Amino acid sequence: MIDRLIELSLRNRFLVVALWIGIAGWGLWAMLRAPIDAIPDLSDNQVIVFTDWSGRSPQEVEDQVTYPLTVNLQGLPGVKVVRSSSAFGFSMIFVIFEDDVDLYFARTRVLERLNLVSKQLPAGVVPTLGPDATGVGHVFWYTVEGGGLSLRDLRSLQDWYVRYQFELSSRRRGGGKRRRHGAAIPD
C-alpha cells in the first residue's frame, strides 16, 4: 500500500506539489481569519452576590442569609450550579450559568430574584451584585518604580505622564475607542 502511494506520488509530482500548496494556502487563510484571543477567557459565566451582615457568626449568616439566597437563586433559567460560603459577617454566593447564557441577562435575572428574596432576609441586610468583569479582564499590568523617588512622586509620574503615554500608544494601534459597560465611547 505504502509502496503504491510513493510510486504514485513520484509519477505525479506536479499534482502532489499543487495539492501541498493548496493545503498550505488554505491553512494560512484559516490562520489569518481565525478569531483568537491573546488571553482566552476560560472562567465560568458567573454572577457573584455579596451580602454584608456585620457582627454575626458564620452559622447565623449561613442560616439567615446564605441559605435562603442560595435556594432562591437555584431556580433561575440557565443556572448550572450555585456555590456559596459564609464567614464572619458576610456571605458570598457564586451563581454559575451555562456558557451560552448572556452575562447581562444573567445579572438581570439575579437582580430581579434578589429584589423578591430581600423581604425574607433580616432587617438591614442588602445583597449586592459583584463586578461584571472576570479575572481575565486585566490584560496588562505595570508598576512604576524609581530610584530615590517618594511614593507621592511615583504616583504623580504615573498619573500625569505614564498613563497618557499608554493611552496614546493604544490609539495609535487602532484602539481609539474606549469601552464602558460594554458600549463603545467615541474619543
XYZ file of N, CA and C in Angstrom:
561
model
N 0.812 -1.187 0.000
C 0.000 0.000 0.000
C 0.860 1.257 0.000
N 1.834 1.299 0.920
C 2.701 2.477 1.012
C 3.580 2.575 -0.231
N 4.044 1.420 -0.731
C 4.855 1.441 -1.945
C 4.090 2.024 -3.125
N 2.817 1.667 -3.251
C 1.994 2.218 -4.333
C 1.794 3.723 -4.183
N 1.569 4.189 -2.942
C 1.378 5.613 -2.689
C 2.644 6.400 -3.039
N 3.799 5.866 -2.688
C 5.059 6.533 -3.014
C 5.274 6.533 -4.523
N 5.012 5.426 -5.165
C 5.170 5.336 -6.619
C 4.228 6.298 -7.333
N 2.964 6.390 -6.878
C 2.002 7.310 -7.459
C 2.451 8.765 -7.261
N 2.985 9.061 -6.090
C 3.460 10.418 -5.810
C 4.652 10.785 -6.679
N 5.564 9.836 -6.904
C 6.730 10.116 -7.742
C 6.329 10.311 -9.201
N 5.329 9.577 -9.672
C 4.881 9.734 -11.039
C 4.105 11.025 -11.262
N 3.426 11.525 -10.245
C 2.600 12.730 -10.357
C 3.125 13.828 -9.432
N 4.366 14.222 -9.626
C 4.992 15.224 -8.765
C 4.242 16.553 -8.805
N 3.820 16.958 -9.974
C 3.128 18.237 -10.107
C 1.836 18.233 -9.290
N 1.092 17.139 -9.358
C -0.159 17.030 -8.609
C 0.096 17.062 -7.100
N 1.147 16.397 -6.617
C 1.477 16.386 -5.183
C 1.877 17.784 -4.725
N 2.704 18.483 -5.504
C 3.142 19.837 -5.137
C 1.952 20.795 -5.166
N 1.094 20.675 -6.169
C -0.084 21.545 -6.238
C -1.017 21.296 -5.054
N -1.210 20.028 -4.684
C -2.042 19.692 -3.531
C -1.430 20.255 -2.252
N -0.109 20.132 -2.106
C 0.567 20.667 -0.914
C 0.427 22.192 -0.852
N 0.607 22.887 -1.965
C 0.462 24.353 -1.991
C -0.982 24.745 -1.667
N -1.938 24.008 -2.184
C -3.344 24.295 -1.893
C -3.665 24.134 -0.412
N -3.197 23.056 0.196
C -3.457 22.832 1.622
C -2.731 23.871 2.468
N -1.508 24.212 2.104
C -0.763 25.237 2.852
C -1.438 26.599 2.731
N -1.914 26.942 1.535
C -2.626 28.218 1.349
C -3.913 28.265 2.146
N -4.654 27.155 2.145
C -5.883 27.088 2.924
C -5.588 27.217 4.425
N -4.519 26.586 4.886
C -4.127 26.687 6.297
C -3.736 28.104 6.669
N -3.008 28.783 5.788
C -2.632 30.180 6.038
C -3.868 31.068 6.072
N -4.785 30.861 5.143
C -6.025 31.641 5.122
C -6.822 31.424 6.416
N -6.919 30.162 6.849
C -7.668 29.849 8.078
C -6.990 30.457 9.298
N -5.677 30.449 9.333
C -4.949 31.013 10.468
C -5.157 32.520 10.566
N -5.167 33.211 9.438
C -5.336 34.658 9.454
C -6.771 35.071 9.764
N -7.748 34.227 9.478
C -9.150 34.572 9.682
C -9.704 34.078 11.023
N -8.961 33.215 11.728
C -9.473 32.629 12.969
C -9.513 33.679 14.075
N -10.652 33.820 14.766
C -10.745 34.774 15.873
C -10.057 34.205 17.115
N -8.866 34.674 17.392
C -8.079 34.165 18.510
C -7.845 35.295 19.504
N -8.091 35.010 20.782
C -7.785 35.954 21.847
C -6.359 35.736 22.302
N -5.720 36.826 22.708
C -4.382 36.703 23.267
C -4.446 35.932 24.579
N -5.449 36.235 25.381
C -5.666 35.533 26.641
C -7.116 35.068 26.644
N -7.373 33.815 26.328
C -8.766 33.368 26.277
C -9.397 33.385 27.664
N -10.657 33.735 27.721
C -11.386 33.784 28.974
C -12.001 32.419 29.229
N -11.342 31.634 30.071
C -11.798 30.285 30.363
C -12.591 30.217 31.659
N -12.866 31.371 32.249
C -13.583 31.385 33.516
C -15.061 31.083 33.301
N -15.705 30.728 34.392
C -17.132 30.419 34.333
C -17.949 31.672 34.064
N -19.105 31.483 33.473
C -20.072 32.552 33.260
C -20.841 32.680 34.572
N -20.417 33.614 35.432
C -20.963 33.648 36.776
C -21.355 35.044 37.227
N -22.255 35.066 38.192
C -22.673 36.298 38.849
C -22.391 36.104 40.335
N -21.736 37.073 40.946
C -21.380 36.994 42.358
C -22.340 37.868 43.153
N -22.858 37.308 44.235
C -23.744 38.045 45.144
C -23.037 38.137 46.484
N -22.817 39.356 46.942
C -22.148 39.606 48.214
C -23.145 40.216 49.181
N -23.189 39.677 50.392
C -24.103 40.201 51.404
C -23.318 40.435 52.690
N -23.443 41.639 53.212
C -22.731 42.026 54.430
C -23.720 42.071 55.590
N -23.368 41.402 56.705
C -24.176 41.427 57.922
C -23.212 41.430 59.093
N -22.673 42.580 59.370
C -21.579 42.747 60.333
C -21.944 42.233 61.719
N -20.940 41.679 62.379
C -21.065 41.249 63.760
C -21.755 39.919 63.973
N -22.024 39.178 62.928
C -22.726 37.902 63.061
C -21.762 36.743 62.834
N -22.078 35.642 63.472
C -21.253 34.442 63.319
C -21.514 33.802 61.960
N -20.589 32.970 61.489
C -20.809 32.291 60.207
C -22.074 31.431 60.193
N -22.408 30.826 61.323
C -23.606 29.993 61.375
C -24.869 30.840 61.227
N -24.913 32.001 61.871
C -26.070 32.895 61.721
C -26.193 33.394 60.288
N -25.062 33.776 59.708
C -25.069 34.261 58.324
C -25.534 33.150 57.390
N -25.049 31.944 57.634
C -25.447 30.803 56.799
C -26.945 30.540 56.898
N -27.464 30.489 58.121
C -28.869 30.126 58.325
C -29.837 31.199 57.841
N -29.517 32.474 58.069
C -30.483 33.527 57.811
C -30.264 34.293 56.512
N -29.068 34.164 55.928
C -28.787 34.920 54.701
C -28.392 33.989 53.551
N -27.329 33.238 53.728
C -26.780 32.434 52.627
C -27.753 31.365 52.144
N -28.313 30.600 53.076
C -29.208 29.509 52.679
C -30.442 30.005 51.933
N -31.183 31.008 52.453
C -32.359 31.470 51.689
C -32.003 32.018 50.303
N -30.883 32.733 50.213
C -30.482 33.262 48.903
C -30.105 32.137 47.948
N -29.338 31.172 48.441
C -28.884 30.064 47.599
C -30.066 29.262 47.056
N -31.011 28.956 47.903
C -32.176 28.176 47.485
C -32.976 28.934 46.432
N -33.166 30.224 46.627
C -33.967 31.002 45.683
C -33.253 31.275 44.369
N -31.942 31.297 44.363
C -31.200 31.572 43.131
C -31.019 30.321 42.269
N -31.261 29.140 42.823
C -31.070 27.902 42.061
C -32.088 27.722 40.951
N -33.237 28.343 41.047
C -34.287 28.120 40.061
C -34.240 29.051 38.863
N -33.207 29.851 38.733
C -33.128 30.779 37.598
C -32.843 30.028 36.305
N -33.330 30.548 35.167
C -33.083 29.862 33.891
C -31.603 29.912 33.510
N -31.073 28.770 33.107
C -29.697 28.688 32.644
C -28.678 28.479 33.744
N -29.101 28.313 34.991
C -28.157 28.125 36.093
C -27.604 26.714 36.050
N -26.291 26.617 36.085
C -25.627 25.321 36.127
C -25.451 24.871 37.571
N -24.926 25.759 38.413
C -24.687 25.426 39.817
C -24.638 26.720 40.632
N -24.989 26.617 41.902
C -24.894 27.744 42.824
C -23.974 27.313 43.954
N -22.909 28.074 44.167
C -21.959 27.797 45.242
C -22.004 28.952 46.223
N -21.861 28.634 47.498
C -21.933 29.699 48.491
C -20.951 29.433 49.617
N -20.608 30.513 50.312
C -19.775 30.403 51.502
C -20.166 31.507 52.465
N -20.072 31.189 53.744
C -20.401 32.143 54.784
C -19.194 32.307 55.683
N -18.988 33.518 56.154
C -17.880 33.805 57.061
C -18.389 34.779 58.119
N -17.493 35.279 58.943
C -17.886 36.231 59.978
C -18.395 37.513 59.338
N -19.685 37.735 59.387
C -20.263 38.989 58.955
C -20.538 39.134 57.474
N -20.274 38.140 56.651
C -20.610 38.280 55.234
C -20.848 36.934 54.572
N -21.480 37.015 53.435
C -21.829 35.838 52.654
C -21.478 36.086 51.197
N -20.942 35.069 50.516
C -20.646 35.164 49.087
C -21.320 33.994 48.377
N -22.048 34.335 47.334
C -22.739 33.315 46.546
C -22.311 33.467 45.091
N -21.891 32.363 44.489
C -21.468 32.345 43.092
C -22.538 31.588 42.301
N -23.257 32.301 41.448
C -24.284 31.690 40.600
C -23.634 31.462 39.238
N -23.370 30.221 38.914
C -22.669 29.874 37.678
C -23.694 29.442 36.637
N -23.661 30.127 35.499
C -24.624 29.883 34.428
C -23.984 29.046 33.326
N -24.846 28.501 32.470
C -24.377 27.796 31.274
C -23.590 28.777 30.410
N -22.703 28.260 29.576
C -21.831 29.123 28.778
C -22.585 29.944 27.739
N -23.726 29.464 27.267
C -24.449 30.184 26.219
C -25.377 31.274 26.753
N -25.443 31.451 28.076
C -26.300 32.488 28.675
C -25.540 33.813 28.664
N -26.195 34.865 28.173
C -25.597 36.193 28.151
C -25.394 36.682 29.580
N -24.228 37.259 29.854
C -23.888 37.686 31.205
C -24.846 38.749 31.723
N -25.236 39.691 30.884
C -26.129 40.756 31.339
C -27.559 40.246 31.535
N -27.968 39.270 30.766
C -29.246 38.603 31.004
C -29.211 37.911 32.362
N -28.111 37.216 32.637
C -27.959 36.511 33.913
C -27.972 37.493 35.079
N -27.239 38.601 34.948
C -27.212 39.593 36.028
C -28.600 40.188 36.274
N -29.358 40.409 35.209
C -30.710 40.943 35.351
C -31.604 39.961 36.091
N -31.514 38.675 35.731
C -32.335 37.671 36.401
C -31.971 37.570 37.882
N -30.683 37.592 38.196
C -30.255 37.510 39.595
C -30.748 38.732 40.364
N -30.632 39.907 39.761
C -31.087 41.128 40.429
C -32.590 41.106 40.678
N -33.354 40.628 39.710
C -34.804 40.510 39.906
C -35.133 39.564 41.054
N -34.431 38.445 41.105
C -34.690 37.476 42.172
C -34.260 38.032 43.530
N -33.152 38.782 43.562
C -32.709 39.385 44.828
C -33.738 40.378 45.351
N -34.386 41.110 44.463
C -35.421 42.051 44.896
C -36.589 41.322 45.558
N -36.915 40.142 45.068
C -38.002 39.366 45.668
C -37.586 38.741 47.001
N -36.369 38.226 47.064
C -35.913 37.489 48.239
C -35.514 38.421 49.378
N -35.187 39.655 49.093
C -34.718 40.588 50.121
C -35.716 40.736 51.261
N -36.987 40.519 50.998
C -38.012 40.632 52.036
C -37.897 39.522 53.068
N -37.288 38.396 52.708
C -37.130 37.261 53.620
C -35.895 37.386 54.495
N -35.018 38.323 54.179
C -33.762 38.473 54.911
C -33.955 39.341 56.149
N -33.042 39.250 57.110
C -33.133 40.101 58.303
C -33.059 41.578 57.939
N -33.576 42.424 58.830
C -33.590 43.872 58.593
C -32.169 44.402 58.443
N -31.973 45.246 57.461
C -30.666 45.873 57.239
C -29.721 45.075 56.370
N -30.109 43.882 55.975
C -29.256 43.045 55.124
C -29.641 43.301 53.676
N -28.661 43.778 52.885
C -28.919 44.099 51.488
C -27.904 43.366 50.612
N -28.336 42.360 49.857
C -27.415 41.676 48.944
C -27.068 42.564 47.752
N -25.819 42.532 47.333
C -25.371 43.324 46.188
C -24.673 42.419 45.177
N -24.719 42.827 43.920
C -24.038 42.077 42.860
C -22.561 42.438 42.826
N -21.758 41.472 42.493
C -20.339 41.705 42.323
C -20.060 42.359 40.983
N -18.798 42.593 40.658
C -18.453 43.239 39.390
C -18.829 42.373 38.195
N -19.036 43.024 37.055
C -19.419 42.280 35.854
C -18.228 41.918 34.988
N -17.061 41.931 35.551
C -15.853 41.575 34.806
C -15.257 40.302 35.397
N -14.557 39.553 34.565
C -13.892 38.347 35.043
C -12.472 38.672 35.432
N -11.840 37.720 36.076
C -10.456 37.919 36.479
C -9.497 38.002 35.311
N -9.905 37.535 34.139
C -9.031 37.578 32.979
C -9.175 38.898 32.236
N -9.989 39.798 32.729
C -10.205 41.073 32.064
C -8.999 41.988 32.112
N -8.081 41.735 33.021
C -6.881 42.552 33.098
C -5.856 42.006 32.118
N -5.566 42.758 31.092
C -4.651 42.281 30.070
C -3.230 42.726 30.353
N -3.077 43.920 30.883
C -1.734 44.455 31.040
C -1.634 45.195 32.369
N -0.730 44.786 33.208
C -0.460 45.480 34.468
C 0.965 45.972 34.415
N 1.220 47.078 35.048
C 2.577 47.593 35.108
C 2.810 48.253 36.451
N 4.065 48.415 36.800
C 4.438 49.130 38.018
C 5.389 50.247 37.638
N 5.316 51.314 38.386
C 6.241 52.428 38.197
C 7.187 52.414 39.387
N 8.445 52.220 39.107
C 9.454 52.174 40.158
C 10.524 53.192 39.823
N 11.043 53.822 40.834
C 12.065 54.830 40.573
C 13.063 54.885 41.696
N 14.312 55.035 41.336
C 15.367 55.112 42.333
C 15.317 56.426 43.098
N 14.993 56.337 44.372
C 15.040 57.510 45.215
C 13.795 58.383 45.185
N 12.803 58.092 44.366
C 11.585 58.899 44.333
C 10.621 58.437 45.423
N 9.904 59.368 45.993
C 8.916 59.017 47.012
C 7.684 58.407 46.341
N 6.846 57.783 47.166
C 5.628 57.199 46.617
C 4.732 58.275 46.002
N 4.692 59.456 46.600
C 3.887 60.551 46.058
C 4.394 60.958 44.678
N 5.717 61.045 44.531
C 6.287 61.417 43.239
C 6.052 60.331 42.184
N 6.147 59.058 42.600
C 5.876 57.967 41.664
C 4.420 57.992 41.218
N 3.517 58.269 42.153
C 2.095 58.345 41.798
C 1.834 59.504 40.841
N 2.460 60.649 41.090
C 2.299 61.796 40.191
C 2.845 61.476 38.805
N 3.999 60.816 38.774
C 4.598 60.422 37.496
C 3.644 59.504 36.716
N 3.039 58.543 37.416
C 2.089 57.627 36.776
C 0.855 58.365 36.295
N 0.290 59.243 37.160
C -0.959 59.914 36.823
C -0.814 60.936 35.711
N 0.331 61.618 35.634
C 0.467 62.736 34.702
C 1.262 62.412 33.449
N 2.027 61.311 33.432
C 2.848 61.019 32.248
C 2.633 59.608 31.701
N 2.866 58.607 32.540
C 2.860 57.224 32.058
C 1.484 56.826 31.531
N 0.421 57.138 32.258
C -0.933 56.767 31.849
C -1.276 57.324 30.474
N -0.924 58.588 30.248
C -1.249 59.214 28.964
C -0.422 58.627 27.821
N 0.787 58.187 28.105
C 1.596 57.539 27.072
C 0.968 56.211 26.648
N 0.445 55.437 27.609
C -0.224 54.185 27.267
C -1.488 54.449 26.459
N -2.270 55.456 26.838
C -3.472 55.784 26.087
C -3.138 56.227 24.669
N -2.088 57.021 24.528
C -1.673 57.498 23.218
C -1.210 56.341 22.339
N -0.408 55.428 22.897
C 0.061 54.297 22.090
C -1.097 53.364 21.745
N -2.090 53.250 22.611
C -3.261 52.430 22.311
C -4.039 53.011 21.135
N -4.185 54.317 21.089
C -4.907 54.949 19.978
C -4.133 54.811 18.671
N -2.822 54.849 18.736
C -2.009 54.695 17.522
C -2.150 53.296 16.944
N -2.365 52.303 17.820
C -2.514 50.924 17.353
C -3.928 50.614 16.912
N -4.818 51.597 16.957
C -6.177 51.355 16.491
C -7.167 51.146 17.604
N -6.738 51.269 18.848
C -7.663 51.109 19.967
C -8.246 52.440 20.374
N -8.663 53.247 19.424
C -9.103 54.609 19.689
C -10.443 54.723 20.380
N -11.165 53.642 20.536
C -12.457 53.724 21.219
C -12.326 53.066 22.583
N -12.769 53.778 23.598
C -12.779 53.221 24.940
C -14.102 52.520 25.146
N -14.121 51.572 26.038
C -15.350 50.835 26.314
C -15.722 51.045 27.781
N -16.989 51.319 27.989
C -17.505 51.418 29.339
C -18.834 50.700 29.372
N -18.936 49.698 30.229
C -20.153 48.895 30.385
C -20.594 48.288 29.053
N -19.634 47.850 28.260
C -19.951 47.124 27.026
C -20.280 47.980 25.825
N -20.343 49.302 25.969
C -20.677 50.160 24.826
C -19.466 50.995 24.439
N -19.227 51.148 23.163
C -18.091 51.929 22.693
C -18.374 53.413 22.885
N -17.380 54.116 23.394
C -17.498 55.555 23.603
C -16.524 56.233 22.651
N -16.976 57.060 21.722
C -16.061 57.700 20.779
C -15.147 58.695 21.497
N -13.943 58.843 20.965
C -12.977 59.789 21.541
C -13.335 61.213 21.220
